[in-house]
PDB file of C-alpha atoms in Angstrom:
ATOM      1  CA  MET R  41      -0.267   0.166  -0.340  1.00 64.00           C
ATOM      2  CA  THR R  42       1.281   3.371  -0.743  1.00 67.00           C
ATOM      3  CA  LEU R  43       1.065   6.013   2.370  1.00 69.00           C
ATOM      4  CA  LYS R  44       1.057   9.313   1.859  1.00 83.00           C
ATOM      5  CA  SER R  45       2.604  11.956   4.141  1.00 91.00           C
ATOM      6  CA  PRO R  46       0.324  14.125   6.210  1.00 94.00           C
ATOM      7  CA  PRO R  47      -0.978  17.542   4.351  1.00 95.00           C
ATOM      8  CA  GLU R  48       1.506  20.418   5.966  1.00 95.00           C
ATOM      9  CA  ASN R  49      -1.388  23.237   5.573  1.00 96.00           C
ATOM     10  CA  GLN R  50      -5.040  23.603   5.085  1.00 97.00           C
ATOM     11  CA  HIS R  51      -3.862  24.532   1.703  1.00 97.00           C
ATOM     12  CA  GLU R  52      -2.700  21.410   0.511  1.00 97.00           C
ATOM     13  CA  LEU R  53      -5.383  19.316   2.431  1.00 97.00           C
ATOM     14  CA  LYS R  54      -7.931  21.326   0.378  1.00 97.00           C
ATOM     15  CA  LEU R  55      -5.918  20.785  -2.790  1.00 96.00           C
ATOM     16  CA  ARG R  56      -6.115  17.081  -2.339  1.00 96.00           C
ATOM     17  CA  CYS R  57      -9.583  16.969  -1.859  1.00 96.00           C
ATOM     18  CA  GLN R  58     -10.078  18.801  -5.044  1.00 96.00           C
ATOM     19  CA  GLN R  59      -7.469  15.640  -6.467  1.00 95.00           C
ATOM     20  CA  LEU R  60      -9.993  13.216  -4.831  1.00 95.00           C
ATOM     21  CA  ALA R  61     -13.094  14.411  -6.475  1.00 96.00           C
ATOM     22  CA  GLY R  62     -14.351  12.661  -8.747  1.00 96.00           C
ATOM     23  CA  LYS R  63     -12.443   9.535  -9.067  1.00 97.00           C
ATOM     24  CA  THR R  64     -14.079   6.150  -8.199  1.00 97.00           C
ATOM     25  CA  LEU R  65     -13.233   4.377  -4.847  1.00 97.00           C
ATOM     26  CA  GLY R  66     -11.686   1.560  -7.380  1.00 97.00           C
ATOM     27  CA  GLN R  67      -9.318   4.311  -9.130  1.00 97.00           C
ATOM     28  CA  ILE R  68      -8.301   5.922  -5.642  1.00 97.00           C
ATOM     29  CA  ALA R  69      -7.502   1.879  -4.423  1.00 96.00           C
ATOM     30  CA  ILE R  70      -5.458   1.227  -8.085  1.00 96.00           C
ATOM     31  CA  GLU R  71      -3.334   4.299  -6.918  1.00 94.00           C
ATOM     32  CA  LEU R  72      -2.550   3.166  -3.661  1.00 94.00           C
ATOM     33  CA  GLY R  73      -1.885  -0.227  -4.475  1.00 94.00           C
ATOM     34  CA  VAL R  74      -5.297  -1.697  -2.576  1.00 93.00           C
ATOM     35  CA  THR R  75      -7.389  -4.455  -3.517  1.00 94.00           C
ATOM     36  CA  VAL R  76     -11.428  -3.416  -3.328  1.00 94.00           C
ATOM     37  CA  PRO R  77     -13.403  -5.738  -1.373  1.00 91.00           C
ATOM     38  CA  ASP R  78     -16.543  -7.275  -3.313  1.00 86.00           C
ATOM     39  CA  ASP R  79     -18.952  -5.501  -0.625  1.00 83.00           C
ATOM     40  CA  LEU R  80     -18.315  -3.667   2.747  1.00 85.00           C
ATOM     41  CA  ARG R  81     -20.553  -6.115   5.196  1.00 82.00           C
ATOM     42  CA  ARG R  82     -17.145  -7.590   6.178  1.00 82.00           C
ATOM     43  CA  HIS R  83     -14.953  -4.575   5.691  1.00 83.00           C
ATOM     44  CA  LYS R  84     -16.753  -1.845   7.590  1.00 82.00           C
ATOM     45  CA  GLY R  85     -14.913   0.855   7.748  1.00 86.00           C
ATOM     46  CA  TRP R  86     -12.587   0.138   4.508  1.00 92.00           C
ATOM     47  CA  VAL R  87     -13.471   3.194   2.955  1.00 94.00           C
ATOM     48  CA  GLY R  88     -12.899   5.418   5.115  1.00 93.00           C
ATOM     49  CA  GLN R  89      -9.201   3.771   5.624  1.00 93.00           C
ATOM     50  CA  LEU R  90      -8.650   4.352   2.178  1.00 95.00           C
ATOM     51  CA  LEU R  91      -9.458   8.164   1.732  1.00 96.00           C
ATOM     52  CA  GLU R  92      -7.136   8.471   4.907  1.00 95.00           C
ATOM     53  CA  ASN R  93      -4.461   6.816   3.115  1.00 94.00           C
ATOM     54  CA  TYR R  94      -4.884   8.815   0.201  1.00 96.00           C
ATOM     55  CA  LEU R  95      -5.527  12.435   2.031  1.00 96.00           C
ATOM     56  CA  GLY R  96      -2.264  11.900   4.626  1.00 95.00           C
ATOM     57  CA  ALA R  97      -4.035  11.261   7.380  1.00 95.00           C
ATOM     58  CA  ASP R  98      -2.008  10.099  10.416  1.00 92.00           C
ATOM     59  CA  ALA R  99      -3.759  10.008  13.724  1.00 87.00           C
ATOM     60  CA  GLY R 100      -4.330   6.055  13.238  1.00 81.00           C
ATOM     61  CA  ASN R 101      -5.579   4.940  16.949  1.00 76.00           C
ATOM     62  CA  GLN R 102      -4.479   7.452  18.517  1.00 77.00           C
ATOM     63  CA  ALA R 103      -7.286   9.847  20.511  1.00 74.00           C
ATOM     64  CA  GLU R 104      -6.180  12.319  18.544  1.00 83.00           C
ATOM     65  CA  PRO R 105      -8.230  14.496  15.564  1.00 90.00           C
ATOM     66  CA  ASP R 106      -7.122  12.021  11.945  1.00 94.00           C
ATOM     67  CA  PHE R 107      -4.386  15.163  10.642  1.00 96.00           C
ATOM     68  CA  THR R 108      -3.185  15.360  14.412  1.00 93.00           C
ATOM     69  CA  GLY R 109      -0.461  18.514  12.960  1.00 94.00           C
ATOM     70  CA  LEU R 110      -3.739  20.396  11.613  1.00 96.00           C
ATOM     71  CA  GLY R 111      -6.152  19.329  14.604  1.00 95.00           C
ATOM     72  CA  ILE R 112      -9.023  18.446  11.869  1.00 97.00           C
ATOM     73  CA  GLU R 113     -10.521  15.050  11.614  1.00 96.00           C
ATOM     74  CA  LEU R 114     -12.158  13.573   8.740  1.00 96.00           C
ATOM     75  CA  LYS R 115     -15.555  12.387   8.337  1.00 96.00           C
ATOM     76  CA  THR R 116     -16.773  10.693   4.972  1.00 95.00           C
ATOM     77  CA  ILE R 117     -20.622  11.278   4.210  1.00 95.00           C
ATOM     78  CA  PRO R 118     -22.382   7.848   2.724  1.00 94.00           C
ATOM     79  CA  LEU R 119     -25.175   9.480   0.335  1.00 96.00           C
ATOM     80  CA  ASN R 120     -27.744   7.213  -1.095  1.00 94.00           C
ATOM     81  CA  ALA R 121     -29.023   7.499  -4.744  1.00 91.00           C
ATOM     82  CA  LEU R 122     -31.054  10.668  -4.393  1.00 92.00           C
ATOM     83  CA  GLY R 123     -27.556  12.100  -3.081  1.00 92.00           C
ATOM     84  CA  GLN R 124     -28.756  12.392   0.779  1.00 94.00           C
ATOM     85  CA  PRO R 125     -27.054  11.206   3.772  1.00 96.00           C
ATOM     86  CA  LYS R 126     -27.550   7.387   4.402  1.00 93.00           C
ATOM     87  CA  GLU R 127     -27.160   7.113   7.665  1.00 92.00           C
ATOM     88  CA  SER R 128     -25.946   8.967  10.885  1.00 94.00           C
ATOM     89  CA  THR R 129     -22.262   9.805  11.711  1.00 94.00           C
ATOM     90  CA  TYR R 130     -20.441   7.832  14.028  1.00 93.00           C
ATOM     91  CA  VAL R 131     -18.590  10.566  16.371  1.00 93.00           C
ATOM     92  CA  CYS R 132     -16.816   8.903  19.147  1.00 89.00           C
ATOM     93  CA  THR R 133     -17.548   6.037  21.821  1.00 85.00           C
ATOM     94  CA  VAL R 134     -19.612   6.992  24.707  1.00 85.00           C
ATOM     95  CA  ALA R 135     -17.824   6.863  28.414  1.00 75.00           C
ATOM     96  CA  LEU R 136     -20.598   4.415  30.094  1.00 62.00           C
ATOM     97  CA  THR R 137     -18.615   5.029  33.596  1.00 62.00           C
ATOM     98  CA  GLU R 138     -18.393   8.792  33.572  1.00 57.00           C
ATOM     99  CA  SER R 139     -19.170  10.075  37.051  1.00 56.00           C
ATOM    100  CA  GLY R 140     -19.862  13.797  36.031  1.00 62.00           C
ATOM    101  CA  ASN R 141     -16.988  15.915  36.335  1.00 72.00           C
ATOM    102  CA  MET R 142     -16.632  16.389  32.525  1.00 77.00           C
ATOM    103  CA  GLN R 143     -17.244  19.446  30.468  1.00 90.00           C
ATOM    104  CA  TRP R 144     -18.058  20.124  27.268  1.00 94.00           C
ATOM    105  CA  GLN R 145     -15.067  22.489  26.613  1.00 93.00           C
ATOM    106  CA  ASP R 146     -12.638  19.243  27.264  1.00 91.00           C
ATOM    107  CA  SER R 147     -15.295  16.469  26.223  1.00 91.00           C
ATOM    108  CA  TRP R 148     -14.137  14.575  23.001  1.00 90.00           C
ATOM    109  CA  VAL R 149     -17.447  15.019  21.205  1.00 93.00           C
ATOM    110  CA  LYS R 150     -16.345  18.928  21.168  1.00 94.00           C
ATOM    111  CA  LYS R 151     -12.767  17.729  20.212  1.00 92.00           C
ATOM    112  CA  LYS R 152     -13.744  15.628  17.135  1.00 93.00           C
ATOM    113  CA  LEU R 153     -16.178  18.546  15.757  1.00 96.00           C
ATOM    114  CA  SER R 154     -14.345  21.381  16.530  1.00 96.00           C
ATOM    115  CA  HIS R 155     -13.350  21.357  13.120  1.00 97.00           C
ATOM    116  CA  VAL R 156     -14.007  18.787  10.239  1.00 97.00           C
ATOM    117  CA  LEU R 157     -13.293  17.812   6.946  1.00 98.00           C
ATOM    118  CA  TRP R 158     -16.750  16.187   5.707  1.00 98.00           C
ATOM    119  CA  LEU R 159     -16.177  14.043   2.309  1.00 97.00           C
ATOM    120  CA  PRO R 160     -19.455  12.662   0.752  1.00 96.00           C
ATOM    121  CA  VAL R 161     -18.974   9.223  -1.096  1.00 97.00           C
ATOM    122  CA  GLU R 162     -21.634   7.444  -3.035  1.00 96.00           C
ATOM    123  CA  ALA R 163     -23.047   4.383  -0.976  1.00 94.00           C
ATOM    124  CA  GLU R 164     -25.884   3.277  -2.983  1.00 92.00           C
ATOM    125  CA  PRO R 165     -25.877  -1.003  -2.412  1.00 91.00           C
ATOM    126  CA  ALA R 166     -26.557  -1.602  -5.957  1.00 92.00           C
ATOM    127  CA  THR R 167     -23.604   0.214  -7.275  1.00 94.00           C
ATOM    128  CA  PRO R 168     -20.386  -2.002  -7.055  1.00 95.00           C
ATOM    129  CA  VAL R 169     -17.961  -0.612  -4.433  1.00 95.00           C
ATOM    130  CA  ALA R 170     -15.117   0.421  -7.220  1.00 96.00           C
ATOM    131  CA  GLU R 171     -17.698   2.246  -9.288  1.00 97.00           C
ATOM    132  CA  ARG R 172     -19.023   4.357  -6.125  1.00 96.00           C
ATOM    133  CA  TYR R 173     -17.697   8.016  -6.755  1.00 97.00           C
ATOM    134  CA  VAL R 174     -16.196  10.285  -3.862  1.00 97.00           C
ATOM    135  CA  GLY R 175     -17.117  14.176  -4.028  1.00 96.00           C
ATOM    136  CA  LEU R 176     -15.814  17.419  -3.410  1.00 95.00           C
ATOM    137  CA  GLY R 177     -14.701  17.323   0.420  1.00 96.00           C
ATOM    138  CA  TRP R 178     -15.014  20.733   2.487  1.00 97.00           C
ATOM    139  CA  LEU R 179     -13.839  22.151   5.610  1.00 97.00           C
ATOM    140  CA  TRP R 180     -16.716  22.881   8.793  1.00 97.00           C
ATOM    141  CA  GLN R 181     -16.233  24.217  11.795  1.00 97.00           C
ATOM    142  CA  PRO R 182     -19.626  24.453  13.843  1.00 97.00           C
ATOM    143  CA  SER R 183     -21.402  28.226  14.273  1.00 97.00           C
ATOM    144  CA  ASN R 184     -21.962  29.428  17.704  1.00 97.00           C
ATOM    145  CA  GLU R 185     -25.788  28.290  16.735  1.00 97.00           C
ATOM    146  CA  GLN R 186     -24.734  24.918  15.970  1.00 97.00           C
ATOM    147  CA  GLU R 187     -22.298  24.221  19.125  1.00 97.00           C
ATOM    148  CA  SER R 188     -24.944  25.437  21.116  1.00 98.00           C
ATOM    149  CA  VAL R 189     -26.975  22.792  20.219  1.00 98.00           C
ATOM    150  CA  LEU R 190     -24.552  20.296  20.116  1.00 98.00           C
ATOM    151  CA  ARG R 191     -23.878  21.140  24.030  1.00 97.00           C
ATOM    152  CA  GLN R 192     -27.133  21.081  25.170  1.00 97.00           C
ATOM    153  CA  ASP R 193     -27.302  17.345  23.406  1.00 97.00           C
ATOM    154  CA  TRP R 194     -24.300  16.315  25.015  1.00 95.00           C
ATOM    155  CA  GLU R 195     -25.210  17.469  28.678  1.00 94.00           C
ATOM    156  CA  GLU R 196     -28.529  16.260  28.709  1.00 93.00           C
ATOM    157  CA  LEU R 197     -26.962  13.123  27.234  1.00 92.00           C
ATOM    158  CA  MET R 198     -24.005  12.477  29.777  1.00 90.00           C
ATOM    159  CA  ASP R 199     -26.470  13.739  32.477  1.00 88.00           C
ATOM    160  CA  ARG R 200     -28.513  10.584  31.883  1.00 85.00           C
ATOM    161  CA  ILE R 201     -25.200   8.164  31.626  1.00 82.00           C
ATOM    162  CA  VAL R 202     -23.974   9.957  35.162  1.00 80.00           C
ATOM    163  CA  LEU R 203     -27.686   9.390  36.689  1.00 81.00           C
ATOM    164  CA  GLY R 204     -26.953   5.338  35.804  1.00 77.00           C
ATOM    165  CA  GLU R 205     -29.796   5.705  32.907  1.00 77.00           C
ATOM    166  CA  GLN R 206     -27.320   4.423  29.989  1.00 70.00           C
ATOM    167  CA  ALA R 207     -29.545   1.443  29.299  1.00 73.00           C
ATOM    168  CA  ASP R 208     -32.629   3.328  28.854  1.00 82.00           C
ATOM    169  CA  ILE R 209     -31.254   6.016  26.472  1.00 84.00           C
ATOM    170  CA  THR R 210     -32.984   5.866  23.025  1.00 84.00           C
ATOM    171  CA  ALA R 211     -31.518   7.118  19.304  1.00 85.00           C
ATOM    172  CA  LYS R 212     -34.735   9.279  19.627  1.00 91.00           C
ATOM    173  CA  GLU R 213     -33.168  11.793  22.642  1.00 94.00           C
ATOM    174  CA  GLY R 214     -31.062  14.525  21.091  1.00 95.00           C
ATOM    175  CA  GLN R 215     -31.990  17.473  18.235  1.00 96.00           C
ATOM    176  CA  TYR R 216     -28.477  16.825  16.428  1.00 97.00           C
ATOM    177  CA  LEU R 217     -26.555  14.628  18.469  1.00 96.00           C
ATOM    178  CA  GLN R 218     -27.751  11.053  19.709  1.00 95.00           C
ATOM    179  CA  ILE R 219     -26.947   7.945  21.216  1.00 92.00           C
ATOM    180  CA  ARG R 220     -26.835   4.515  19.808  1.00 88.00           C
ATOM    181  CA  PRO R 221     -25.364   1.142  20.528  1.00 83.00           C
ATOM    182  CA  LYS R 222     -21.674   0.730  19.129  1.00 72.00           C
ATOM    183  CA  ALA R 223     -20.313  -2.721  18.281  1.00 53.00           C
ATOM    184  CA  ALA R 224     -19.961  -5.612  16.022  1.00 51.00           C
ATOM    185  CA  HIS R 225     -23.115  -7.775  17.602  1.00 45.00           C
ATOM    186  CA  SER R 226     -25.482  -7.718  20.545  1.00 48.00           C
ATOM    187  CA  ARG R 227     -23.207 -10.103  22.331  1.00 49.00           C
ATOM    188  CA  VAL R 228     -20.751  -7.605  22.873  1.00 44.00           C
ATOM    189  CA  MET R 229     -20.881  -5.934  26.200  1.00 44.00           C
ATOM    190  CA  ALA R 230     -19.352  -3.001  28.090  1.00 45.00           C
ATOM    191  CA  LYS R 231     -19.649  -2.561  32.019  1.00 47.00           C
ATOM    192  CA  THR R 232     -21.468   0.598  33.279  1.00 45.00           C
ATOM    193  CA  ARG R 233     -23.352   1.713  36.569  1.00 47.00           C
ATOM    194  CA  GLY R 234     -26.661   1.537  37.089  1.00 46.00           C
ATOM    195  CA  ASP R 235     -28.948   4.046  38.681  1.00 47.00           C
ATOM    196  CA  GLU R 236     -28.107   2.758  42.118  1.00 47.00           C
ATOM    197  CA  GLY R 237     -24.415   2.498  41.672  1.00 48.00           C
ATOM    198  CA  GLU R 238     -24.480  -1.286  40.920  1.00 44.00           C
ATOM    199  CA  THR R 239     -22.107  -2.408  37.993  1.00 46.00           C
ATOM    200  CA  ALA R 240     -24.067  -3.597  34.620  1.00 47.00           C
ATOM    201  CA  LEU R 241     -23.348  -4.834  31.456  1.00 43.00           C
ATOM    202  CA  ILE R 242     -25.130  -3.028  28.584  1.00 48.00           C
ATOM    203  CA  ASN R 243     -23.908  -2.819  24.751  1.00 63.00           C
ATOM    204  CA  PRO R 244     -21.477  -0.252  23.923  1.00 74.00           C
ATOM    205  CA  LYS R 245     -22.667   2.867  22.957  1.00 84.00           C
ATOM    206  CA  GLY R 246     -21.319   5.728  20.942  1.00 89.00           C
ATOM    207  CA  PHE R 247     -22.377   9.257  19.887  1.00 94.00           C
ATOM    208  CA  TYR R 248     -23.922   9.915  16.313  1.00 95.00           C
ATOM    209  CA  LEU R 249     -24.589  13.410  14.262  1.00 97.00           C
ATOM    210  CA  ARG R 250     -28.483  12.445  13.070  1.00 96.00           C
ATOM    211  CA  THR R 251     -28.989  12.335   9.500  1.00 96.00           C
ATOM    212  CA  SER R 252     -31.059  15.835   9.549  1.00 96.00           C
ATOM    213  CA  PHE R 253     -28.051  17.494  10.594  1.00 97.00           C
ATOM    214  CA  THR R 254     -25.835  16.188   7.866  1.00 96.00           C
ATOM    215  CA  ARG R 255     -28.301  16.755   5.507  1.00 96.00           C
ATOM    216  CA  GLU R 256     -28.576  20.394   6.464  1.00 95.00           C
ATOM    217  CA  LEU R 257     -24.825  20.704   5.879  1.00 95.00           C
ATOM    218  CA  LEU R 258     -24.769  19.178   2.702  1.00 94.00           C
ATOM    219  CA  ALA R 259     -27.526  21.926   1.452  1.00 93.00           C
ATOM    220  CA  THR R 260     -25.959  24.922   2.641  1.00 92.00           C
ATOM    221  CA  GLN R 261     -22.483  23.571   1.507  1.00 91.00           C
ATOM    222  CA  PHE R 262     -24.164  22.799  -1.971  1.00 81.00           C
ATOM    223  CA  LYS R 263     -26.838  25.177  -2.510  1.00 72.00           C
TER     224      LYS R 263
END
């Protein structure tokens, strides 16, 4: 596999996005010397990894934004046949044993969403993986209004966790941000605290951005 060096600045990152736009995943894979899987059911994360390699993301598994030197996180937006977000966007895992000392300013959600490179990608199942196109990426930072809503969602959801109500949280809660199960299958369990402080086991959970939010971002960017 060919690995690109990290971009030195935002201008270089934007240039790489322009070079990427309009290419298929198959074309990008050939450039990097990567084999394209027949489907993504057993290769979750393959598209994101391919694009990270092309753009020079260097965080790996570190708890850092994908482009560590720029403080920028890469998020793909899988699109359906109508060009609309196909699914909610994963942000980060939820700390199920949070004690209540964490503040929004120090949260991993805020760090992940402070500066994002959004990258639209075709994701219609009927289209072979290698023939799916990548759109033009753009850099985004939340407006004061958007951050205010994200913060309120985060605080309300974290309050539920601190009170031991993790198992009762549903994906219907939160205007922009929601909590959903995050595991390969339902048998994966994580330790948490119940509402009386006892240790309990539930499925790991993650913070996700609703499709209504990413649809709004797309509409604003490409109006």
